[in-house]
Short mmCIF file of C-alpha atoms in Angstrom, two decimals:
data_model
loop_
_atom_site.label_atom_id
_atom_site.label_comp_id
_atom_site.label_asym_id
_atom_site.label_seq_id
_atom_site.Cartn_x
_atom_site.Cartn_y
_atom_site.Cartn_z
CA MET A 858 0.00 0.00 0.00
CA ASP A 859 2.95 2.35 0.62
CA TYR A 860 3.68 2.33 -3.11
CA LEU A 861 0.35 4.03 -3.79
CA PHE A 862 1.22 7.03 -1.65
CA SER A 863 4.51 7.49 -3.50
CA ILE A 864 3.14 6.83 -6.99
CA HIS A 865 4.63 9.06 -9.68
CA PHE A 866 2.36 11.53 -11.42
CA ASP A 867 3.34 10.18 -14.83
CA VAL A 868 2.39 6.64 -13.77
CA LEU A 869 -0.91 7.88 -12.38
CA PHE A 870 -1.69 9.61 -15.66
CA LEU A 871 -0.76 6.46 -17.58
CA ILE A 872 -3.19 4.49 -15.40
CA VAL A 873 -5.97 6.98 -16.19
CA ALA A 874 -5.05 6.93 -19.90
CA VAL A 875 -5.24 3.13 -20.00
CA ALA A 876 -8.55 3.18 -18.08
CA SER A 877 -9.98 5.73 -20.53
CA MET A 878 -8.78 3.74 -23.55
CA VAL A 879 -10.24 0.49 -22.23
CA THR A 880 -13.53 2.22 -21.37
CA MET A 881 -13.97 3.94 -24.72
CA PHE A 882 -13.12 0.83 -26.69
CA GLY A 883 -15.35 -1.11 -24.31
CA THR A 884 -18.35 1.07 -25.23
CA GLU A 885 -17.76 0.14 -28.86
CA LEU A 886 -17.22 -3.53 -28.05
CA MET A 887 -20.54 -3.48 -26.18
CA ALA A 888 -22.27 -2.58 -29.45
CA VAL A 889 -21.14 -5.77 -31.22
CA VAL A 890 -24.12 -7.95 -30.29
CA PRO A 891 -26.83 -5.39 -31.17
CA VAL A 892 -25.00 -4.41 -34.37
CA ILE A 893 -24.80 -8.03 -35.55
CA THR A 894 -28.27 -9.13 -34.45
CA GLY A 895 -30.54 -6.13 -33.97
CA LEU A 896 -30.15 -3.44 -36.63
CA LYS A 897 -33.54 -4.31 -38.15
CA ASN A 898 -35.10 -2.92 -34.97
CA ASP A 899 -35.49 0.86 -35.34
CA LYS A 900 -34.97 1.52 -31.64
CA VAL A 901 -31.76 -0.53 -31.50
CA ARG A 902 -30.55 1.08 -34.70
CA LEU A 903 -31.10 4.60 -33.36
CA ASN A 904 -29.64 3.95 -29.91
CA VAL A 905 -26.53 2.12 -31.12
CA LEU A 906 -25.60 3.83 -34.38
CA SER A 907 -26.17 7.32 -33.02
CA TYR A 908 -23.31 6.60 -30.61
CA ILE A 909 -20.79 4.42 -32.47
CA VAL A 910 -20.89 6.13 -35.87
CA PRO A 911 -19.22 9.32 -34.59
CA VAL A 912 -17.20 7.73 -31.77
CA TRP A 913 -15.29 5.01 -33.64
CA GLU A 914 -12.74 7.52 -34.97
CA VAL A 915 -11.98 8.94 -31.53
CA VAL A 916 -11.49 5.46 -30.04
CA GLY A 917 -8.46 5.17 -32.32
CA THR A 918 -7.13 8.38 -30.79
CA PHE A 919 -7.18 6.72 -27.37
CA PHE A 920 -5.07 3.88 -28.79
CA VAL A 921 -2.50 6.44 -29.93
CA LEU A 922 -2.64 8.22 -26.56
CA TRP A 923 -1.90 4.93 -24.77
CA LEU A 924 1.00 4.12 -27.10
CA VAL A 925 2.57 7.57 -26.76
CA ASP A 926 2.24 7.58 -22.97
CA MET A 927 3.73 4.10 -22.68
CA GLU A 928 6.71 5.25 -24.72
CA ASN A 929 7.08 8.39 -22.58
CA VAL A 930 6.67 6.77 -19.16
CA ILE A 931 8.15 3.27 -19.47
CA PRO A 932 10.14 3.20 -22.73
CA VAL A 933 12.38 0.41 -21.38
CA LEU A 934 9.49 -2.08 -21.48
CA MET A 935 8.07 -1.20 -24.89
CA PRO A 936 10.49 -3.12 -27.17
CA ALA A 937 10.24 -6.32 -25.11
CA MET A 938 6.45 -6.03 -25.08
CA ALA A 939 6.35 -5.39 -28.83
CA TYR A 940 8.51 -8.39 -29.69
CA SER A 941 6.80 -10.80 -27.30
CA LEU A 942 3.20 -9.84 -28.14
CA PHE A 943 3.71 -9.03 -31.81
CA PRO A 944 1.18 -11.62 -33.14
CA LEU A 945 -1.58 -10.23 -30.92
CA PHE A 946 -0.80 -6.62 -31.84
CA ALA A 947 -0.60 -7.54 -35.54
CA ILE A 948 -4.04 -9.22 -35.53
CA PHE A 949 -5.48 -6.30 -33.56
CA ILE A 950 -4.15 -3.74 -36.07
CA PHE A 951 -5.30 -5.78 -39.08
CA PHE A 952 -8.87 -5.89 -37.81
CA LEU A 953 -8.63 -2.25 -36.70
CA VAL A 954 -8.06 -1.36 -40.35
CA ALA A 955 -10.91 -3.68 -41.42
CA ARG A 956 -13.23 -2.20 -38.80
CA ASN A 957 -12.42 1.35 -39.93
CA ALA A 958 -12.93 0.50 -43.59
CA PHE A 959 -16.26 -1.29 -43.23
CA ILE A 960 -17.87 1.28 -40.95
CA ILE A 961 -16.90 3.95 -43.50
CA TYR A 962 -18.40 1.83 -46.28
CA ALA A 963 -21.54 1.35 -44.19
CA GLU A 964 -21.86 5.09 -43.58
CA PHE A 965 -21.20 6.45 -47.04
CA MET A 966 -20.36 3.98 -49.81
CA TRP A 967 -22.88 1.14 -49.81
CA HIS A 968 -25.60 2.89 -51.82
CA GLY A 969 -26.40 1.12 -55.06
CA ASN A 970 -24.15 -1.87 -54.30
CA LYS A 971 -25.94 -5.09 -55.26
CA TYR A 972 -23.69 -7.29 -53.13
CA PHE A 973 -23.48 -5.37 -49.85
CA ASP A 974 -26.12 -3.34 -48.13
CA GLU A 975 -25.68 -1.20 -45.02
CA ARG A 976 -26.64 -3.96 -42.60
CA LYS A 977 -24.15 -6.49 -44.01
CA LEU A 978 -21.33 -3.95 -43.81
CA TYR A 979 -22.16 -3.16 -40.19
CA ILE A 980 -22.15 -6.90 -39.42
CA ILE A 981 -18.61 -7.17 -40.83
CA TYR A 982 -17.66 -4.12 -38.74
CA GLY A 983 -19.12 -5.85 -35.67
CA VAL A 984 -17.18 -9.07 -36.32
CA ALA A 985 -13.93 -7.12 -36.78
CA THR A 986 -14.56 -5.21 -33.54
CA PHE A 987 -15.26 -8.48 -31.72
CA ILE A 988 -11.92 -9.97 -32.85
CA MET A 989 -10.18 -6.75 -31.76
CA GLY A 990 -11.82 -7.25 -28.37
CA LEU A 991 -10.47 -10.80 -28.11
CA MET A 992 -6.97 -9.54 -28.90
CA ALA A 993 -7.30 -6.66 -26.43
CA PHE A 994 -8.35 -9.00 -23.60
CA SER A 995 -5.48 -11.34 -24.50
CA ILE A 996 -2.94 -8.50 -24.42
CA LEU A 997 -4.22 -7.25 -21.07
CA ALA A 998 -4.15 -10.78 -19.64
CA ALA A 999 -0.57 -11.30 -20.86
CA ILE A 1000 0.69 -7.98 -19.47
CA THR A 1001 -1.02 -8.57 -16.13
CA SER A 1002 0.08 -12.19 -15.66
CA GLY A 1003 3.16 -12.70 -17.78
CA TYR A 1004 2.08 -16.28 -18.53
CA GLY A 1005 4.37 -17.84 -21.13
CA MET A 1006 6.33 -14.60 -21.62
CA TYR A 1007 10.11 -14.51 -21.89
CA LEU A 1008 11.27 -10.92 -21.74
CA TYR A 1009 14.77 -9.55 -22.30
CA GLY A 1010 16.49 -6.19 -22.67
CA TYR A 1011 15.83 -4.79 -19.18
CA GLY A 1012 16.29 -5.71 -15.53
CA LYS A 1013 18.31 -8.83 -14.85
CA TYR A 1014 18.38 -9.66 -18.58
CA SER A 1015 19.47 -6.22 -19.78
CA SER A 1016 22.55 -7.73 -21.46
CA ILE A 1017 20.35 -9.80 -23.80
CA GLY A 1018 18.78 -8.09 -26.80
CA TYR A 1019 15.10 -7.15 -26.89
CA SER A 1020 14.63 -9.18 -30.06
CA ASN A 1021 15.01 -12.39 -28.06
CA SER A 1022 11.72 -11.71 -26.26
CA TYR A 1023 8.83 -13.99 -27.15
CA THR A 1024 5.61 -15.52 -25.79
CA ASN A 1025 4.58 -19.15 -25.72
CA PHE A 1026 0.92 -18.64 -26.64
CA VAL A 1027 0.01 -22.28 -26.01
CA LYS A 1028 1.16 -21.78 -22.43
CA LEU A 1029 -0.65 -18.42 -22.19
CA TYR A 1030 -4.02 -19.79 -23.31
CA SER A 1031 -3.64 -23.02 -21.34
CA HIS A 1032 -4.43 -21.13 -18.13
CA ALA A 1033 -8.08 -21.21 -17.11
CA ASP A 1034 -7.87 -17.73 -15.61
CA VAL A 1035 -6.90 -16.26 -19.02
CA ILE A 1036 -9.92 -17.89 -20.67
CA GLY A 1037 -12.14 -16.84 -17.76
CA PHE A 1038 -10.80 -13.29 -18.01
CA ILE A 1039 -11.80 -13.11 -21.68
CA ILE A 1040 -15.19 -14.86 -21.43
CA GLY A 1041 -16.16 -13.08 -18.20
CA GLY A 1042 -15.21 -9.72 -19.68
CA LEU A 1043 -17.33 -10.33 -22.78
CA ILE A 1044 -20.38 -11.38 -20.71
CA LEU A 1045 -19.91 -8.36 -18.43
CA ALA A 1046 -19.71 -6.04 -21.45
CA ASN A 1047 -22.90 -7.56 -22.88
CA GLY A 1048 -24.71 -6.97 -19.60
CA ILE A 1049 -23.63 -3.33 -19.35
CA SER A 1050 -24.47 -2.79 -23.03
CA ARG A 1051 -28.14 -3.51 -22.37
CA VAL A 1052 -28.13 -0.52 -20.06
CA PHE A 1053 -25.70 1.71 -21.95
CA TYR A 1054 -27.65 1.39 -25.21
CA ARG A 1055 -31.05 1.00 -23.51
CA LEU A 1056 -31.72 -2.34 -25.15
CA SER A 1057 -33.77 -3.81 -22.29
CA ASP A 1058 -37.38 -2.70 -21.88
CA ILE A 1059 -37.87 -2.20 -18.15
CA ASN A 1060 -41.63 -2.59 -18.59
CA LYS A 1061 -41.02 -6.31 -19.22
CA PRO A 1062 -40.08 -8.21 -16.03
CA PHE A 1063 -37.41 -10.46 -17.55
CA GLU A 1064 -35.76 -7.71 -19.60
CA ARG A 1065 -35.70 -5.52 -16.50
CA VAL A 1066 -33.49 -7.99 -14.59
CA LEU A 1067 -31.54 -9.37 -17.59
CA PRO A 1068 -28.72 -6.76 -17.41
CA LEU A 1069 -28.22 -7.52 -13.71
CA ILE A 1070 -28.13 -11.28 -14.37
CA LEU A 1071 -25.53 -10.87 -17.11
CA VAL A 1072 -23.41 -8.53 -14.99
CA ILE A 1073 -23.47 -10.93 -12.02
CA VAL A 1074 -22.52 -13.90 -14.23
CA GLY A 1075 -19.79 -11.83 -15.91
CA LEU A 1076 -18.36 -10.67 -12.57
CA ALA A 1077 -18.50 -14.21 -11.16
CA ILE A 1078 -16.21 -15.35 -13.98
CA PHE A 1079 -14.13 -12.22 -14.62
CA MET A 1080 -13.14 -11.14 -11.11
CA PRO A 1081 -11.77 -14.50 -9.80
CA SER A 1082 -9.90 -14.88 -13.10
CA TYR A 1083 -8.38 -11.41 -12.77
CA TYR A 1084 -7.50 -12.11 -9.14
CA PHE A 1085 -5.48 -15.19 -10.09
CA LEU A 1086 -3.93 -13.47 -13.11
CA SER A 1087 -2.39 -10.91 -10.78
CA LEU A 1088 -1.70 -13.19 -7.82
CA LYS A 1089 2.05 -13.80 -8.20
CA ASP A 1090 3.20 -12.76 -4.69
CA TYR A 1091 2.26 -9.16 -5.39
CA MET A 1092 -0.94 -8.83 -3.40
CA VAL A 1093 -0.22 -5.23 -2.54
CA ASN A 1094 -3.68 -3.79 -3.11
CA SER A 1095 -6.05 -6.76 -2.97
CA ASP A 1096 -8.91 -4.79 -1.42
CA PHE A 1097 -9.18 -2.59 -4.51
CA ILE A 1098 -10.88 -5.37 -6.44
CA ILE A 1099 -14.06 -4.75 -4.40
CA ILE A 1100 -14.56 -1.24 -5.82
CA PRO A 1101 -15.04 -2.28 -9.49
CA ILE A 1102 -17.47 -5.00 -8.37
CA ILE A 1103 -19.63 -2.47 -6.53
CA LEU A 1104 -19.53 0.07 -9.37
CA ALA A 1105 -20.41 -2.60 -11.97
CA LEU A 1106 -23.44 -3.73 -9.94
CA ILE A 1107 -24.70 -0.20 -9.38
CA ILE A 1108 -25.46 0.32 -13.09
CA PRO A 1109 -27.96 -2.54 -13.71
CA ILE A 1110 -29.51 -2.18 -10.25
CA LEU A 1111 -30.32 1.50 -10.89
CA TYR A 1112 -31.64 0.56 -14.33
CA MET A 1113 -34.31 -1.70 -12.80
CA PHE A 1114 -36.18 1.22 -11.21
CA LYS A 1115 -38.06 3.71 -13.35
CA SER A 1116 -36.99 6.62 -11.18
CA THR A 1117 -33.29 5.87 -11.82
CA THR A 1118 -33.41 4.22 -15.27
CA TYR A 1119 -32.35 7.40 -17.00
CA LEU A 1120 -29.41 7.94 -14.65
CA ALA A 1121 -28.21 4.34 -15.03
CA SER A 1122 -28.14 4.62 -18.83
CA TYR A 1123 -26.78 8.17 -18.80
CA LYS A 1124 -23.64 7.86 -20.89
CA PRO A 1125 -21.30 10.22 -18.98
CA PHE A 1126 -22.32 8.44 -15.76
CA VAL A 1127 -21.53 4.97 -17.15
CA ILE A 1128 -18.27 6.12 -18.77
CA LEU A 1129 -17.08 7.79 -15.57
CA LEU A 1130 -17.86 4.74 -13.42
CA SER A 1131 -16.11 2.51 -15.96
CA ILE A 1132 -12.94 4.63 -15.99
CA ILE A 1133 -12.83 4.53 -12.18
CA SER A 1134 -13.40 0.76 -12.16
CA VAL A 1135 -10.62 0.01 -14.66
CA ALA A 1136 -8.24 2.37 -12.84
CA PHE A 1137 -8.76 0.46 -9.59
CA LEU A 1138 -8.19 -2.83 -11.41
CA GLU A 1139 -4.85 -1.43 -12.54
CA LEU A 1140 -3.98 -0.27 -9.03
CA ARG A 1141 -4.73 -3.82 -7.89
CA VAL A 1142 -1.50 -5.01 -9.54
CA TYR A 1143 0.67 -1.90 -9.19
CA PRO A 1144 3.69 -1.70 -8.99
CA TYR A 1145 4.33 -4.98 -10.89
CA VAL A 1146 3.54 -6.31 -14.36
CA PHE A 1147 4.49 -9.57 -16.09
CA GLY A 1148 4.37 -11.31 -12.71
CA TYR A 1149 4.66 -14.92 -13.93
CA SER A 1150 7.20 -14.18 -16.68
CA ASN A 1151 10.92 -14.89 -16.47
CA ASN A 1152 11.52 -11.16 -15.88
CA PRO A 1153 8.80 -9.40 -13.81
CA ALA A 1154 8.93 -5.62 -14.11
CA PHE A 1155 8.89 -3.36 -11.06
CA ILE A 1156 7.44 -0.14 -12.49
CA PRO A 1157 9.33 2.43 -10.34
CA ASP A 1158 12.62 0.88 -11.54
CA VAL A 1159 11.83 1.28 -15.25
CA LEU A 1160 10.47 4.83 -15.31
CA THR A 1161 12.12 7.28 -17.68
CA ASP A 1162 14.32 10.11 -16.43
CA SER A 1163 14.69 11.81 -19.81
CA ALA A 1164 13.83 15.53 -19.84
CA MET A 1165 12.53 15.42 -23.42
CA GLN A 1166 10.32 12.43 -22.76
CA TYR A 1167 8.98 14.07 -19.63
CA LEU A 1168 8.16 17.20 -21.64
CA ALA A 1169 6.34 15.01 -24.17
CA LEU A 1170 4.44 13.47 -21.27
CA ILE A 1171 3.28 16.90 -20.08
CA ILE A 1172 1.98 17.64 -23.57
CA SER A 1173 0.21 14.27 -23.57
CA VAL A 1174 -1.34 15.04 -20.18
CA VAL A 1175 -2.85 18.29 -21.46
CA GLY A 1176 -4.10 16.71 -24.69
CA GLY A 1177 -5.24 13.50 -23.02
CA THR A 1178 -7.18 15.31 -20.32
CA TRP A 1179 -8.91 17.41 -22.93
CA LEU A 1180 -9.69 14.28 -24.95
CA VAL A 1181 -11.27 12.52 -21.97
CA LEU A 1182 -13.36 15.57 -21.07
CA MET A 1183 -14.57 15.96 -24.64
CA MET A 1184 -15.52 12.30 -24.82
CA ILE A 1185 -17.54 12.60 -21.62
CA TYR A 1186 -19.23 15.64 -23.15
CA TYR A 1187 -19.87 13.65 -26.33
CA GLY A 1188 -21.54 11.01 -24.17
CA TYR A 1189 -23.80 13.78 -22.86
CA VAL A 1190 -24.68 14.97 -26.36
CA SER A 1191 -25.29 11.43 -27.61
CA ASN A 1192 -27.47 10.66 -24.61
CA HIS A 1193 -29.90 13.43 -25.47
CA ARG A 1194 -30.64 12.27 -29.01
CA MET A 1195 -31.42 8.65 -28.25
CA ALA A 1196 -34.80 6.96 -28.21
CA LYS A 1197 -36.68 7.23 -24.94
CA ILE A 1198 -36.71 4.06 -22.87
CA ILE A 1199 -39.98 5.09 -21.18
CA PRO A 1200 -42.53 6.89 -23.42
CA PRO A 1201 -43.74 10.15 -21.85
CA ARG A 1202 -47.13 9.82 -20.18
CA GLU A 1203 -49.89 11.49 -22.15
CA THR A 1204 -51.78 14.02 -20.06
CA GLN A 1205 -55.52 14.80 -20.36
CA ARG A 1206 -54.62 18.12 -21.97
CA ASP A 1207 -52.56 16.28 -24.62
CA LYS A 1208 -55.46 13.87 -25.27
CA THR A 1209 -57.88 16.77 -25.75
CA ALA A 1210 -55.50 18.55 -28.10
CA ASN A 1211 -54.92 15.40 -30.15
CA THR A 1212 -58.66 14.68 -30.36
CA THR A 1213 -59.39 18.23 -31.48
CA LYS A 1214 -56.63 18.05 -34.09
CA THR A 1215 -58.00 14.76 -35.41
CA ASN A 1216 -61.56 16.10 -35.61
CA PHE A 1217 -60.48 19.16 -37.55
CA SER A 1218 -58.43 17.05 -39.94
CA ASN A 1219 -61.55 15.02 -40.80
CA ILE A 1220 -63.65 18.06 -41.82
CA ASN A 1221 -64.23 18.41 -45.57
CA TYR A 1222 -64.29 22.01 -46.61
CA TYR A 1223 -66.26 23.21 -49.67
CA ILE A 1224 -64.56 26.16 -51.37
CA PRO A 1225 -66.72 27.81 -54.05
CA PHE A 1226 -65.04 29.10 -57.19
#
């Protein structure tokens, strides 16, 4: 716990940057199921596309922000990470390009095409985003645990070149906690998505509790898996894992009650809670990463002391903070143009006005010439 009170500002900003990146990509990953299965429904189409169509470009900016901050804060680890996880990063980038291309085609270029219509293109976009999600979960699991990773170029293996770093992916995926981390995370995202995109009709009893059921199942798989991923003798901040559990449960519980449904699905509210949750998951493992690898990294020992890199970090802090604030504001704007989850109650005055309007519209007027 003492490490938290002496945490460097640049590390703290990197934690927030990673939490923001994971959250913003997570909101897009949550749209995969409705995009693939539900675009024929006008309500789903409005609620989902009104958010992801503008936001997909900015999600890529968060990827760049993460990469730049990693290079500024812990440049010693970047080459070893790049060499060892290259296949995962390569697949992620390939489908990132595919995802970008097909959502652009779906927005602008499908008209008049006899082979692809808008819905088919969005389905391909959804599949590409789903594969990106699998790679992202795998990368996070590998960095957290270090399963099957052999890292060189820093620490006790600083005399060995970075290019010797590699990952035994059979060993990585042979661990049940890695699989549980991925599956639990996907179920959890699907549960939150039913609130975030207002897919569940709270007037129907089963749909009202479905987000909570999915979130509980997702947490039951994800949290124990994450606990064991980060177990390797570095249980510095074990209590922090409780906070994301509480925050994740708050969202579907609030959604079940009509008086708090709007708040629960309010995008800035969900985004903010998600950033806090991911940040505490990161603090759970600080100050170590790659715990089960041949060369665990103690973060305070690999921080940069370069003046130029620190200056670049300050620039990133200003730009990154502005980016996060603007995305929260975008969530606010998007929230106010979505379909209503609960139709407004018609008052007696409205009924009278509508009846009068209907009666007048039925009158046939004779106009002499």
